[in-house]
Coordinates of C-alpha atoms and ligand atoms in Angstrom, one line a residue:
M1 CA 145.4 43.4 120.8
L2 CA 145.4 39.7 120.0
T3 CA 148.6 38.3 121.5
I4 CA 150.1 35.4 119.2
K5 CA 152.5 32.7 121.0
N6 CA 154.8 30.6 120.1
F7 CA 152.9 26.5 120.9
I8 CA 155.8 24.2 122.1
N9 CA 155.6 20.9 122.9
G10 CA 151.7 21.7 123.6
E11 CA 152.3 24.5 125.5
F12 CA 151.9 28.3 124.4
E13 CA 154.8 30.2 124.8
N14 CA 156.2 33.9 124.9
P15 CA 159.1 34.1 122.5
I16 CA 162.4 33.3 124.8
S17 CA 163.2 37.2 124.2
N18 CA 160.5 38.7 124.9
D19 CA 160.5 40.1 121.4
W20 CA 157.4 40.5 119.5
I21 CA 156.5 42.1 115.8
D22 CA 153.4 43.6 115.1
N23 CA 150.3 41.8 113.3
Y24 CA 148.2 44.4 110.8
C25 CA 145.0 44.6 109.7
P26 CA 145.1 45.1 106.1
A27 CA 141.2 45.7 105.6
N28 CA 142.3 49.1 107.7
G29 CA 145.7 49.0 107.9
E30 CA 145.6 49.3 111.9
I31 CA 147.5 46.9 113.7
Y32 CA 146.0 44.9 116.1
G33 CA 147.5 41.8 117.5
Q34 CA 151.4 40.9 118.2
T35 CA 153.3 38.0 117.0
P36 CA 156.1 36.8 118.4
N37 CA 159.7 37.0 117.0
S38 CA 161.5 33.9 118.4
S39 CA 164.8 33.2 117.5
K40 CA 167.1 30.2 117.4
A41 CA 166.4 29.5 121.1
D42 CA 162.9 28.8 120.6
I43 CA 163.7 27.2 117.5
E44 CA 166.3 24.9 119.7
Q45 CA 163.7 24.9 122.8
A46 CA 160.7 23.0 119.7
Y47 CA 162.9 20.6 118.3
Q48 CA 164.0 19.4 121.6
A49 CA 160.5 18.8 122.3
A50 CA 159.7 17.4 119.0
K51 CA 163.0 15.0 119.4
K52 CA 161.6 14.2 122.7
A53 CA 158.4 13.6 120.9
F54 CA 159.8 11.0 117.8
P55 CA 160.3 8.3 119.3
N56 CA 156.4 7.7 120.5
W57 CA 154.7 9.5 117.6
S58 CA 156.8 7.5 114.7
Q59 CA 155.7 3.8 116.3
T60 CA 151.5 5.0 117.3
T61 CA 149.3 2.7 115.1
L62 CA 148.8 4.1 111.9
E63 CA 145.1 3.7 112.7
E64 CA 145.6 6.1 116.1
R65 CA 147.6 8.3 113.5
S66 CA 144.7 8.7 111.5
K67 CA 142.6 8.8 114.3
I68 CA 143.6 12.0 115.7
L69 CA 144.4 13.8 111.8
I70 CA 140.4 13.2 111.1
R71 CA 139.8 14.2 114.1
I72 CA 141.6 17.7 113.7
S73 CA 139.7 18.0 109.9
E74 CA 136.4 18.0 112.0
L75 CA 137.1 20.7 114.9
L76 CA 138.2 22.6 111.9
E77 CA 134.9 22.2 109.4
A78 CA 133.2 22.6 113.7
N79 CA 134.6 26.3 114.3
L80 CA 134.5 27.1 110.1
Q81 CA 133.5 30.2 110.5
Y82 CA 135.7 31.3 113.6
F83 CA 138.2 30.3 111.5
A84 CA 137.2 31.9 108.2
E85 CA 136.5 35.0 110.0
A86 CA 140.2 35.9 111.6
E87 CA 141.8 34.4 107.9
S88 CA 140.3 37.1 106.1
K89 CA 141.1 40.0 108.9
D90 CA 144.8 38.7 109.0
N91 CA 144.8 38.3 105.3
G92 CA 143.0 40.6 103.5
K93 CA 141.1 38.0 101.2
P94 CA 137.0 37.9 101.0
I95 CA 135.3 36.1 103.5
H96 CA 133.2 34.4 101.7
L97 CA 136.2 32.9 99.9
A98 CA 138.0 31.7 103.3
K99 CA 135.1 30.2 104.0
S100 CA 134.1 28.0 100.8
V101 CA 138.1 27.6 99.7
D102 CA 140.8 28.8 102.7
I103 CA 139.4 26.7 105.8
P104 CA 137.6 23.7 104.1
R105 CA 141.1 23.3 101.8
A106 CA 142.9 23.1 105.9
A107 CA 140.1 20.7 106.9
S108 CA 140.2 18.7 103.9
N109 CA 144.3 18.5 104.1
F110 CA 144.7 16.7 107.3
R111 CA 141.0 14.7 106.2
F112 CA 143.0 13.9 102.7
F113 CA 146.5 12.1 104.7
G114 CA 144.7 11.3 107.6
N115 CA 143.1 8.8 105.2
A116 CA 146.4 8.5 102.9
I117 CA 148.7 7.3 105.3
T118 CA 146.1 3.8 105.8
Q119 CA 147.0 3.5 102.8
F120 CA 150.7 3.9 102.0
S121 CA 152.5 0.6 100.9
S122 CA 156.1 -0.5 101.5
E123 CA 157.0 -2.4 97.7
S124 CA 158.3 -6.6 97.8
H125 CA 160.3 -7.3 94.8
E126 CA 160.6 -11.0 94.4
T127 CA 164.0 -11.5 92.5
V128 CA 163.6 -14.0 91.0
G129 CA 166.8 -16.9 89.6
K130 CA 169.0 -15.8 92.8
D131 CA 166.6 -17.1 96.3
A132 CA 166.5 -13.1 97.3
L133 CA 163.5 -10.6 98.8
N134 CA 163.8 -7.1 98.1
F135 CA 161.5 -5.5 100.1
T136 CA 161.4 -1.6 100.5
L137 CA 161.0 0.3 103.7
R138 CA 160.0 4.2 104.1
Q139 CA 160.4 5.2 107.5
P140 CA 159.5 8.7 109.3
I141 CA 162.3 10.9 108.8
G142 CA 162.3 11.9 111.9
V143 CA 162.4 16.2 113.0
V144 CA 160.9 17.9 109.7
G145 CA 160.7 22.0 108.5
C146 CA 157.8 23.1 107.4
I147 CA 157.6 26.8 105.7
S148 CA 154.5 28.9 104.9
P149 CA 153.6 31.8 103.1
W150 CA 151.3 34.2 103.3
N151 CA 149.1 34.0 100.7
L152 CA 146.8 31.2 101.8
P153 CA 147.8 31.0 105.5
L154 CA 146.7 28.2 106.9
Y155 CA 145.4 26.5 102.8
L156 CA 149.2 25.7 102.6
F157 CA 151.0 25.1 106.2
T158 CA 148.4 22.4 106.6
W159 CA 148.9 20.6 102.9
K160 CA 152.9 20.5 104.6
I161 CA 152.5 19.7 108.6
A162 CA 149.6 16.9 107.6
P163 CA 151.9 14.6 105.7
A164 CA 154.3 15.2 107.6
I165 CA 153.0 14.3 110.8
A166 CA 150.7 11.6 109.2
A167 CA 154.0 9.3 107.9
G168 CA 155.2 10.0 111.8
N169 CA 157.3 12.9 111.7
C170 CA 157.8 15.4 114.1
V171 CA 157.0 19.2 112.6
I172 CA 158.2 22.6 114.0
A173 CA 156.7 24.6 111.3
K174 CA 156.9 28.2 110.0
P175 CA 153.8 30.7 109.6
S176 CA 154.8 34.0 107.2
E177 CA 154.7 36.3 110.6
I178 CA 152.3 38.6 107.6
T179 CA 149.7 35.8 108.4
P180 CA 149.8 34.1 111.9
V181 CA 146.2 33.6 113.2
T182 CA 145.7 31.4 111.9
A183 CA 148.5 28.6 112.3
F184 CA 148.0 30.4 115.9
L185 CA 144.8 29.4 116.5
L186 CA 145.6 25.3 115.3
G187 CA 147.5 24.6 118.3
D188 CA 144.4 24.7 120.3
I189 CA 142.5 22.4 117.9
C190 CA 145.1 20.2 118.2
L191 CA 145.4 19.8 121.9
Q192 CA 141.6 19.1 121.4
A193 CA 141.9 16.6 119.2
G194 CA 144.6 14.6 121.4
L195 CA 147.2 15.1 119.8
P196 CA 150.7 14.5 121.4
N197 CA 152.7 17.5 123.3
G198 CA 155.8 17.9 120.6
V199 CA 154.6 16.8 117.4
L200 CA 153.5 19.5 116.3
N201 CA 155.1 22.9 117.3
I202 CA 154.8 26.1 115.8
V203 CA 156.9 28.8 116.1
H204 CA 156.1 32.8 114.6
G205 CA 159.2 35.2 113.5
L206 CA 160.5 36.5 110.5
G207 CA 161.5 34.7 108.1
N208 CA 165.2 35.9 107.5
S209 CA 165.5 35.3 111.4
T210 CA 163.3 32.7 112.9
G211 CA 162.9 30.7 109.6
Q212 CA 166.7 30.8 108.4
A213 CA 167.1 29.4 112.1
I214 CA 164.6 26.4 110.9
I215 CA 167.2 25.3 107.8
E216 CA 170.0 26.1 109.8
H217 CA 169.3 23.6 112.6
P218 CA 171.7 20.4 111.9
D219 CA 168.9 18.3 113.0
I220 CA 165.8 19.5 111.4
K221 CA 166.7 16.6 108.1
A222 CA 163.6 18.0 105.9
I223 CA 162.8 21.3 104.9
S224 CA 159.2 21.2 102.7
F225 CA 159.1 25.9 101.8
T226 CA 156.5 27.2 99.9
G227 CA 157.4 30.8 98.8
G228 CA 159.4 32.9 96.8
T229 CA 161.6 31.5 94.3
K230 CA 164.3 34.0 96.0
T231 CA 164.1 32.8 99.6
G232 CA 163.8 29.1 98.1
V233 CA 167.9 30.2 96.2
N234 CA 168.5 30.8 99.8
I235 CA 167.2 27.6 101.4
A236 CA 168.8 25.5 98.7
R237 CA 172.5 27.3 99.4
V238 CA 172.1 26.9 102.7
A239 CA 170.8 22.8 102.6
A240 CA 172.4 21.2 100.5
P241 CA 175.9 21.2 102.2
M242 CA 174.0 19.4 105.1
F243 CA 171.8 16.8 102.7
K244 CA 168.4 18.1 103.3
K245 CA 166.1 16.8 101.8
L246 CA 164.2 19.8 99.8
S247 CA 161.1 20.4 98.9
L248 CA 160.6 23.8 97.4
E249 CA 157.1 25.1 96.0
L250 CA 158.6 28.6 94.5
G251 CA 156.9 31.8 91.9
G252 CA 155.3 31.4 88.8
K253 CA 154.6 33.9 85.8
N254 CA 151.2 31.0 84.4
P255 CA 150.6 31.7 80.9
N256 CA 146.9 31.5 80.1
I257 CA 146.2 30.1 76.7
I258 CA 143.2 30.9 74.9
F259 CA 142.0 29.6 71.3
A260 CA 138.7 30.4 69.2
D261 CA 137.6 27.2 69.9
C262 CA 137.3 27.0 73.0
D263 CA 134.1 27.3 75.3
Y264 CA 133.8 30.8 75.4
D265 CA 131.5 31.5 77.7
D266 CA 132.9 29.4 80.4
M267 CA 136.6 30.6 79.6
L268 CA 135.5 34.5 80.2
E269 CA 133.9 33.2 83.5
T270 CA 137.1 30.9 84.6
T271 CA 139.8 33.5 83.0
V272 CA 138.3 36.5 85.7
R273 CA 138.8 33.9 89.0
S274 CA 141.7 32.8 87.6
S275 CA 143.4 36.1 86.9
F276 CA 141.9 37.9 90.5
A277 CA 141.0 35.7 92.6
N278 CA 142.2 36.2 96.9
Q279 CA 143.1 39.6 94.7
G280 CA 145.5 37.7 92.7
Q281 CA 147.5 36.8 94.8
I282 CA 147.6 32.8 94.1
C283 CA 150.8 31.3 93.1
L284 CA 148.8 29.6 90.0
C285 CA 147.1 32.4 88.8
G286 CA 147.0 33.0 84.8
S287 CA 148.8 36.5 84.8
R288 CA 150.2 36.0 81.5
I289 CA 147.0 35.8 79.1
F290 CA 147.7 34.6 75.2
I291 CA 144.6 35.3 72.8
E292 CA 144.4 33.6 69.5
A293 CA 144.2 37.2 66.8
S294 CA 140.6 36.3 65.5
I295 CA 139.1 36.8 69.3
Y296 CA 141.1 39.1 70.6
D297 CA 139.2 42.3 70.3
T298 CA 136.0 40.1 71.3
F299 CA 138.1 38.9 74.2
K300 CA 139.5 42.3 75.1
N301 CA 136.1 43.9 75.6
D302 CA 133.9 41.4 77.1
F303 CA 136.8 40.7 79.1
V304 CA 136.7 44.0 80.5
K305 CA 133.9 44.8 81.4
K306 CA 133.4 41.6 83.2
V307 CA 137.2 43.0 85.1
K308 CA 135.2 46.6 86.0
A309 CA 132.3 45.2 86.8
L310 CA 134.3 43.3 90.2
K311 CA 133.7 45.3 93.8
V312 CA 137.1 46.1 95.3
G313 CA 135.9 46.1 98.7
H314 CA 136.1 45.2 102.5
P315 CA 136.9 41.9 103.0
S316 CA 134.0 41.0 105.8
N317 CA 131.2 42.3 102.8
S318 CA 130.1 39.5 101.1
K319 CA 129.2 41.3 97.9
T320 CA 133.0 42.3 97.8
D321 CA 135.0 40.2 94.9
I322 CA 139.0 42.2 95.3
G323 CA 139.7 42.2 99.3
A324 CA 142.9 44.1 100.8
L325 CA 146.0 43.4 99.3
V326 CA 148.2 41.9 102.2
S327 CA 150.3 44.5 103.6
K328 CA 151.5 48.0 102.8
G329 CA 154.4 46.9 101.0
H330 CA 153.1 44.8 99.0
L331 CA 151.0 46.8 97.7
E332 CA 153.6 49.3 96.8
K333 CA 155.2 46.3 94.6
V334 CA 152.3 46.0 93.1
K335 CA 152.2 49.5 92.4
S336 CA 155.5 50.0 91.2
Y337 CA 155.1 47.1 87.9
V338 CA 151.8 49.8 86.8
N339 CA 154.8 52.9 86.9
I340 CA 156.8 50.3 85.5
A341 CA 154.3 49.7 82.5
E342 CA 153.7 53.0 81.7
N343 CA 157.4 53.6 81.5
E344 CA 157.9 51.2 78.8
G345 CA 155.0 53.1 77.4
E346 CA 152.0 49.8 77.5
R347 CA 148.7 50.3 77.8
I348 CA 146.5 50.5 80.8
I349 CA 143.2 49.3 79.6
C350 CA 141.8 49.4 83.0
G351 CA 142.8 49.8 86.3
G352 CA 146.3 50.2 87.7
K353 CA 145.4 52.8 90.9
T354 CA 144.6 52.1 94.8
V355 CA 140.9 52.0 96.4
S356 CA 139.8 54.4 99.0
I357 CA 137.3 52.7 100.7
E358 CA 134.8 54.7 102.9
D359 CA 135.5 54.2 106.5
Y360 CA 138.5 51.9 105.9
K361 CA 140.7 55.0 104.0
N362 CA 144.5 53.6 105.0
G363 CA 143.5 49.5 103.8
Y364 CA 145.7 48.3 100.7
Y365 CA 143.1 48.3 98.7
F366 CA 143.8 47.4 94.5
E367 CA 141.7 47.8 91.5
P368 CA 142.2 44.7 89.3
T369 CA 144.5 45.8 85.8
V370 CA 144.4 44.6 83.0
I371 CA 147.9 45.6 80.6
E372 CA 148.0 45.0 77.2
V373 CA 151.7 44.5 76.0
P374 CA 153.4 44.4 72.8
N375 CA 155.7 41.0 73.2
N376 CA 156.3 38.1 75.8
E377 CA 159.8 40.5 76.8
C378 CA 158.8 42.8 78.7
R379 CA 158.9 43.0 82.4
L380 CA 155.3 42.5 83.2
N381 CA 155.3 39.8 81.5
Q382 CA 158.9 38.2 82.9
E383 CA 158.9 38.9 86.4
E384 CA 156.5 37.7 89.3
I385 CA 153.8 40.3 90.4
F386 CA 151.8 37.7 92.9
G387 CA 148.8 41.3 92.8
P388 CA 146.0 41.1 90.7
V389 CA 147.6 43.3 87.4
V390 CA 147.3 40.5 84.2
T391 CA 148.4 41.3 81.1
I392 CA 146.9 40.2 77.5
M393 CA 148.1 40.1 73.9
P394 CA 147.2 38.1 71.1
F395 CA 148.9 35.6 68.9
N396 CA 148.8 33.7 65.9
T397 CA 149.7 30.3 65.6
E398 CA 150.4 27.1 68.2
E399 CA 154.2 27.3 67.7
E400 CA 153.9 30.9 68.4
V401 CA 152.1 31.1 71.8
L402 CA 153.6 28.0 73.1
Q403 CA 157.5 29.3 72.8
M404 CA 155.6 33.0 74.8
A405 CA 153.9 30.3 77.0
N406 CA 158.2 28.6 78.2
D407 CA 159.9 31.4 77.5
V408 CA 159.9 32.7 80.7
K409 CA 162.2 31.4 83.7
Y410 CA 159.4 30.1 85.6
G411 CA 157.8 26.1 85.1
L412 CA 154.1 25.7 87.6
S413 CA 151.3 26.1 86.1
A414 CA 149.0 26.7 83.2
T415 CA 145.6 27.6 81.5
L416 CA 144.3 26.2 78.3
W417 CA 141.8 26.8 76.1
T418 CA 140.6 24.7 73.2
N419 CA 137.9 22.2 72.1
S420 CA 140.5 20.4 69.5
L421 CA 142.1 17.2 70.6
K422 CA 144.8 16.9 69.2
R423 CA 145.9 20.8 70.4
T424 CA 145.5 19.6 74.1
M425 CA 147.8 17.0 73.3
H426 CA 150.7 18.7 71.4
M427 CA 149.9 21.9 74.1
T428 CA 150.4 20.2 77.1
T429 CA 153.3 17.7 75.6
N430 CA 155.7 20.9 75.2
I431 CA 154.6 23.2 77.9
Q432 CA 156.8 23.4 80.1
A433 CA 154.9 23.4 83.8
G434 CA 154.3 21.0 86.8
I435 CA 150.5 21.7 86.6
I436 CA 148.0 22.4 83.3
W437 CA 144.4 22.8 83.6
V438 CA 143.0 22.3 80.2
N439 CA 138.8 24.3 79.8
T440 CA 139.3 25.0 83.4
W441 CA 141.6 26.1 86.6
M442 CA 142.1 25.2 90.3
L443 CA 140.8 22.2 90.0
R444 CA 142.0 20.1 92.8
D445 CA 142.6 16.2 93.6
L446 CA 144.2 16.1 96.1
R447 CA 145.7 13.1 95.1
T448 CA 147.5 14.5 92.4
P449 CA 151.7 15.5 91.9
F450 CA 151.7 19.0 92.7
G451 CA 154.8 21.2 92.1
G452 CA 156.7 23.4 89.0
I453 CA 159.9 22.9 87.3
K454 CA 161.9 25.5 86.5
A455 CA 162.7 28.2 88.5
S456 CA 159.1 27.4 90.2
G457 CA 160.8 25.2 92.5
I458 CA 161.8 21.2 92.9
G459 CA 159.9 18.2 94.2
R460 CA 156.3 17.5 94.2
E461 CA 153.9 17.5 97.2
G462 CA 149.9 16.1 96.9
G463 CA 148.9 12.3 97.6
F464 CA 151.7 9.4 98.3
E465 CA 154.5 12.2 96.7
A466 CA 154.2 13.8 99.2
F467 CA 154.8 10.6 102.1
R468 CA 157.4 9.8 99.1
F469 CA 159.2 13.2 100.5
F470 CA 158.5 12.7 104.3
T471 CA 160.2 9.2 103.9
E472 CA 163.4 8.2 103.9
T473 CA 163.6 4.9 102.2
K474 CA 165.4 1.9 102.7
N475 CA 165.9 -1.1 100.8
V476 CA 166.4 -4.4 102.9
C477 CA 167.7 -7.4 100.5
I478 CA 167.2 -11.4 101.9
K479 CA 168.9 -14.1 100.3
Y480 CA 167.6 -17.2 101.4
Ligands
LIG501 P1 158.3 34.7 101.2 O1 159.5 33.7 100.1 O2 159.2 35.8 101.8 O3 158.3 33.7 102.4 C1 157.9 32.2 102.7 C2 158.1 32.2 103.7 O4 158.9 32.0 104.2 C3 157.6 32.4 105.1 O5 157.5 32.2 106.5 C4 158.6 33.3 105.3 O6 159.1 34.3 106.5 C5 160.2 32.7 105.0 N1 161.7 33.5 105.1 C6 161.5 34.5 104.0 N2 163.4 34.4 104.3 C7 163.8 32.9 104.9 C8 164.5 32.4 104.8 N3 165.8 33.2 104.5 N4 164.5 31.2 105.9 C9 163.5 30.5 106.2 N5 162.1 31.1 105.9 C10 162.3 32.2 105.4 O7 157.4 34.4 100.1 P2 156.1 35.2 100.5 O8 155.0 34.7 102.0 O9 156.4 36.5 100.1 O10 154.9 34.7 99.4 C11 155.0 34.8 98.3 C12 155.6 33.3 97.6 O11 155.1 32.1 97.6 C13 155.2 34.0 95.8 O12 157.0 34.1 95.2 C14 154.5 32.7 95.3 O13 154.6 32.4 93.8 C15 155.3 32.1 96.6 N6 154.2 30.7 96.4 C16 154.2 30.1 96.1 C17 153.2 28.4 95.8 C18 153.8 27.2 95.1 O14 153.1 26.2 95.4 N7 155.0 26.9 94.5 C19 152.2 28.7 96.7 C20 152.1 30.2 97.1 C21 152.8 31.3 96.8 P3 158.0 35.6 106.2 O15 156.9 35.9 106.0 O16 158.6 36.3 108.1 O17 159.4 37.1 105.8

């Protein structure tokens, strides 16, 4: 049995209440660990450690901060196999995905922000004709909170922590209680890298108790949150009256728009990935696929053939394309949407059932599923499923597909397949989303702004945007 502990002030601690949560392995449905169910008292302990560490950390030179972050990155790379196995076991994702995407990206997050902080600069404005000079300082906020979800556990956890500490803040971070393991292992890496005690405090527990205690703490001045829209609404409601800075990266229901003039083979290959990578549990997956009518039947046949060939299997099997869903509760949610589709008379053209894997019969496996829908108003096109389920439907004109793409409460990302420059410009200018990929998907450059509009959140992370979020802006005007 793995016993996960809180990491506070450089020490591994049991929760003060001695209250624990079972940790399940999605591949076989068995309990394999215990996670602290931390209370307000643990958050207070973490806050006191962070507060004490802040004066020194915020004055640590950028070279020193950068060196420590890059050292964390190197240690993650050196322990790639160990971390990838832990992530795959805890989340259910195929091991090759954890090894090629999740853990390398967690390492890149530390390396990128470790380097970027040495390039972050203040601005000055000479106020010509008035003998005055303005300069703008960007100072660390103090103690900040970072809360992340279960789908890309270490990847998203570090996406917040790295810029926060690089900018000179001290952090209280909570991973999802469903996938706590790699966040727990990160504590040891931070010690080895020489991160001073109290700079990063990792506290485990349930969202509505531990997470809630972070957002309610009056002296935690900023909250960076990635998770569901409903949770984001609650966080905004609690944090706004305390004037906390908020960055909310929330849900999505992203359109994947395919025009007949695209590079067909490339589109087909990528669309399989953008639909089902990580069991479809990526906020950026293109779960509503709109296909130009002239290629609709061809696409449907070719796509379904490829989807049927995907191998659902144990995450540790190198041939597995689709691993286990993250939890029993989530499997039930995904299944319920297939029932909704059936009740609404939509056509399930492949998948739609749970899968029983030899020797792992209690694991949370589900077939990659394609559903043909008659319109964009149906629940399957309006609600986030966050699993291996996509819908397909044809369209005739740019205006028609644009209207459908935007007719949803979310606005996180979109994918567009076309070789027409004119159409690319028209569509990208008018699609309501924070991130748009044209003729590709999930091609990331960490310098770019990342985030959504509408119910997909507020604020941007990535590059210097993250440093702007994790600092307070102060302008000084000197008359000479
Ligand atoms: P949740 O909103 O349920 O949880 C996210 C995190 O918030 C977890 O650590 C959770 O803890 C915690 N939490 C829950 N309630 C509270 C609360 N009252 N106060 C503070 N923290 C709380 O999301 P999921 O974990 O289910 O993640 C899936 C969602 O995340 C999807 O909607 C997906 O679209 C979105 N997402 C968005 C991304 C983006 O960049 N926009 C990227 C990835 C995912 P616990 O797990 O213990 O409940």
